[in-house]
Amino acid sequence: QWVLAAKSAGMKLMMLVAKHHDGFCMWPSPYTDHDVETSPWQGDIVKEITEACKRHGLKFGFYLSPADLYQIENEKGVYGKNSEYVESVIPTPIPGAPKGPRTFTYTVDDYNRYFLNQLYELLTQYGEITEVWFDGANPKPGTGQEYNYADWYEMIHELQPGANIAIAGPDVRWCGNEAGRTRRSEWSVVPATVNEDGTWKGAGSTLDDLGSLGMLSKFEDMRWHPAETNTSIRHGWFWRDEKQYVKTTQEILDVWTRSVGGNTVFLLNLTPNDRGLISDRDVAVLKGVGEVLRETYATDLAQGAGGPGVLLDGDSETGWSTANWLTSGDVVLELDGEKTFSRVLLQEPIATSGQRVSKFYVDARVDGAWKQVGEGTTIGYKRILAIDPVTADAVRIRIRGSRVSAQLSTVSLHLAPVILTSPKLSRTRDGVLSMVCDPAGPAIHYTLDGSTPTAESALFEGSINMADGGHVRAVAVHPTTGEVSSEVSEVFGMATAGWKIASFSSEQADASEQAVNAIDGNPATIWHSQWKGEVPEHPHSIVIDLGGEKSVSGFTYLPRSNSLAGVFKKWKVEVSTDGTTYTTAGEGEFGNIKNNPIQQIVRFDQAVSGRYVKVICLESVDNAKWASAAELGLLGG
């Protein structure tokens, strides 16, 4: 079911989390008792999913967490114990050890020996591996464990020479966030610092500029290190319940177009539910994504055009190019009659000539006149421009910046179908809820009680008063076919009309960073504690005056979208009736907000009544001295 769900979306590879930070192995391993073999089920998930991938034609990869809480916390664990480095045979001969094609000898400590044995099992027992995925996350830093990356890489290259080593590896790098955001300019050539053991480190995956000539000039070496964009289909990386937000078909398509069409690979996290299945809502989104992609890219409207035939032959290793050091040039395709298109796909011949283009424009000839319809910076393996539909009889690509020479290997044109989009929800400060579809036309049906909306649910007919907040779930229904869109779900707090900022620990005087911005309903403005001059220490806080006593059952926190500066990590909320004596309503930590900076929804153990609510930042991500918030909301009792 997992593999068929992924295949329905057009995915080409399944990546299994074979071991996460908890250390539990999804396959029976003789090197640990923390695995499926000691569970009531006693199966082999790695074996089942690899066999399913083979049946349905998908490639397979696995994620193996370098961090291991079981080995950290277990009294007999081997993680971070400063054990002696000794010559070790991999696979280490014990009862049940795997029988592989060869053995290795490494000088390693206890944990690296344990990890290499795990790698060996996964690399030799399950057939062809296309990608091995490591990360640098550690839920308990400070343990002092070093990783022998060079040995890991060597073993992978020897046992699975066709496998890409991703993220904490030399072949594929992280895009820099877990929200599916992409760079405007994504260079595959990045600067590098090479270590004595042959491993190397890039400039940093979170930087906006990784490959400009200015950045490359700061380093002595460089590497071909393309990016992988990752995000989850749900809010959060694990299944929680069916109230959890599931991204819509259109949201996933937008990320797909920006990532696959932005010179990166797209990895979408799917999360099985408590029945062991990808939930029906998620499956419906995946199916919708696949249907749109297949319909969009099944036909290339540029075929039959006059112009450089090498751009239309489907061979990505050949292409058109200007002479060396001529870094600008134009290509014109005379289409076979008028064509209507909304996607322009461009590729460079990276296998033979690398990545070169840094600036380009796309023009369409409409009624005899050229009209610019799109522009971009880098192209690389693939750039897809999503444009408004245009009807033209010719297309012109104007390259205005490149390295060595201007080049292209492919130009294709496509028309995306008009799809049934999910409703968009918005609410005024007075609490008036609106829902619209773009484009307009479908009927919108909704629920307010947490139940799943259908075509039989209440019909939205203008506006709803939601001053006290609540959980809205809605779908759009096509007026003629009856097709139902992907669901949207949003939790609204109390309406903020009548609220005031009673006090704050500090604020930056700039208008765009004052405390009042945290309750103005505009995510583009933020509250930021003072960061110029003498910077105050944590904690930082805002006190909201609700204008009267209210029952408060939780709060929402929306981090700023353009930076991680001051984003809350640890928080506390206190409530008061008089603004003097406060009661703690809740306290906690946003565990993964640095990598997934989305709205956080917190429900207290019990509702607390009061007029004044103090939201406190106890600690910010990256140990920053300041605090910030785009929006703060409160859930009614």
C-alpha angles and dihedrals in degrees: 000000000000093000095045090049090053093044091052088063092052096255117161102197138035117213115197123203093230092176127005128192091285088070096231111145118220090209131056106267125184089207096068141028090212098088145090092280091069093045123091090255100054097191135125115250093183091056094047095049095045090051090049090050091052092049092052102036102251126138118237136225136163140217115219115185113226088204115075121187092186091059090044097049100033113097090226093041122129103210116117095350096131091237121177121273108240136168106270136185117226120237087038106223109247131133108294095017113157121261105227137169094267145349131244133211119213135166102232145142124251098274097046088049089052092047094047090052089053091049091049092053093051094043096050108032105053111047128245117008117201100182137017113199124204128169135192097232119127121181090201110037123187097054092120098230117153122204122223094219094167091059092046092051093047092053092049092048091049098045100032107021092173095055121109115222107219139204101344087036144079101255110050129022134204117259089229105255141047096227097082094252116152135200122252088228115035113183119188091202108077134174117261143194110212120213127214093256091056096257116121142197129220128222093266133293095232096060118108091219114051105145114025117126088249092056094044091052091063093065135059096221141032138197139201100249114158120197134248119207116210137185138144128257086226134044099270131017097263133055111259108166140313092274087068114112116259117198113244126245089254093051091053091046090052091053090045092053093047095044107034086034091045101062096269139102116247120227113187117194115227118192123205116223129228089282091058093250137111100255121253094248091054092046091052090053092049092049090050092050091052094048093052094045093049093048093045099049101031091091128047107204091194092068112113092027123139116243137070102355091202088074092059103042097088093237109131093190096062128057155142119287141171120233117284113286092015095114099178131059145144131235122193125195115196102209124222093254127316114330130189114216140161102184127062115193120196131180137182124215092250095162092063105021108020125224119317117146116101103167134022144157132209121214130187123204106230119180090344097309130100116242124186108234103169148002139191146165117227125025110176116150093351141353121184119191115202106207137168110274111275132183113216142151097215140026128207127197112201113193110198103170134032145135119260093340142351112263145173133176101183139024118178134165127211141176117224114213120247101254135196103260125206119251120270115225127210135164134198123230087257090060101254109149122211129186126193139170121221108238095031122232111081121101115244120223123186149174131212099189098071095260123131112271119233137172086274095057123102115302116237108233109175116313144346128215106234101163091141093048128230146167115297121192118180144171134189120231122205108240096225109023097036090226112161121221128224112283125256119206129187135171113216124198125211116307111265099218108123093022120128135184103250095185144331137202091238141324136199108253094228110109092235092057105043124126094249089066090072091071102031096098092239114115090194092069123064145193111234125181115233111294102162123080117351104012116211119227128242139313101070121182149178124206115209120202107210092196092241141015114298136173109246119198101170146332142239127222123196112191121216112273102216101055145007092232108133096354109161118255103164119026145176131195123204129185129205137181095205105027092246110069114049134194121206109244097178145340132193151115135272096228103195103018094119092064097031107035099183132130112299119215117199126183118197122229087249137002119264125203123222148115099236124056121190115201110196130194107208096176135004129214116274088019091278116177094228140057134223140181133185094196136358119197136179128218117225123237 
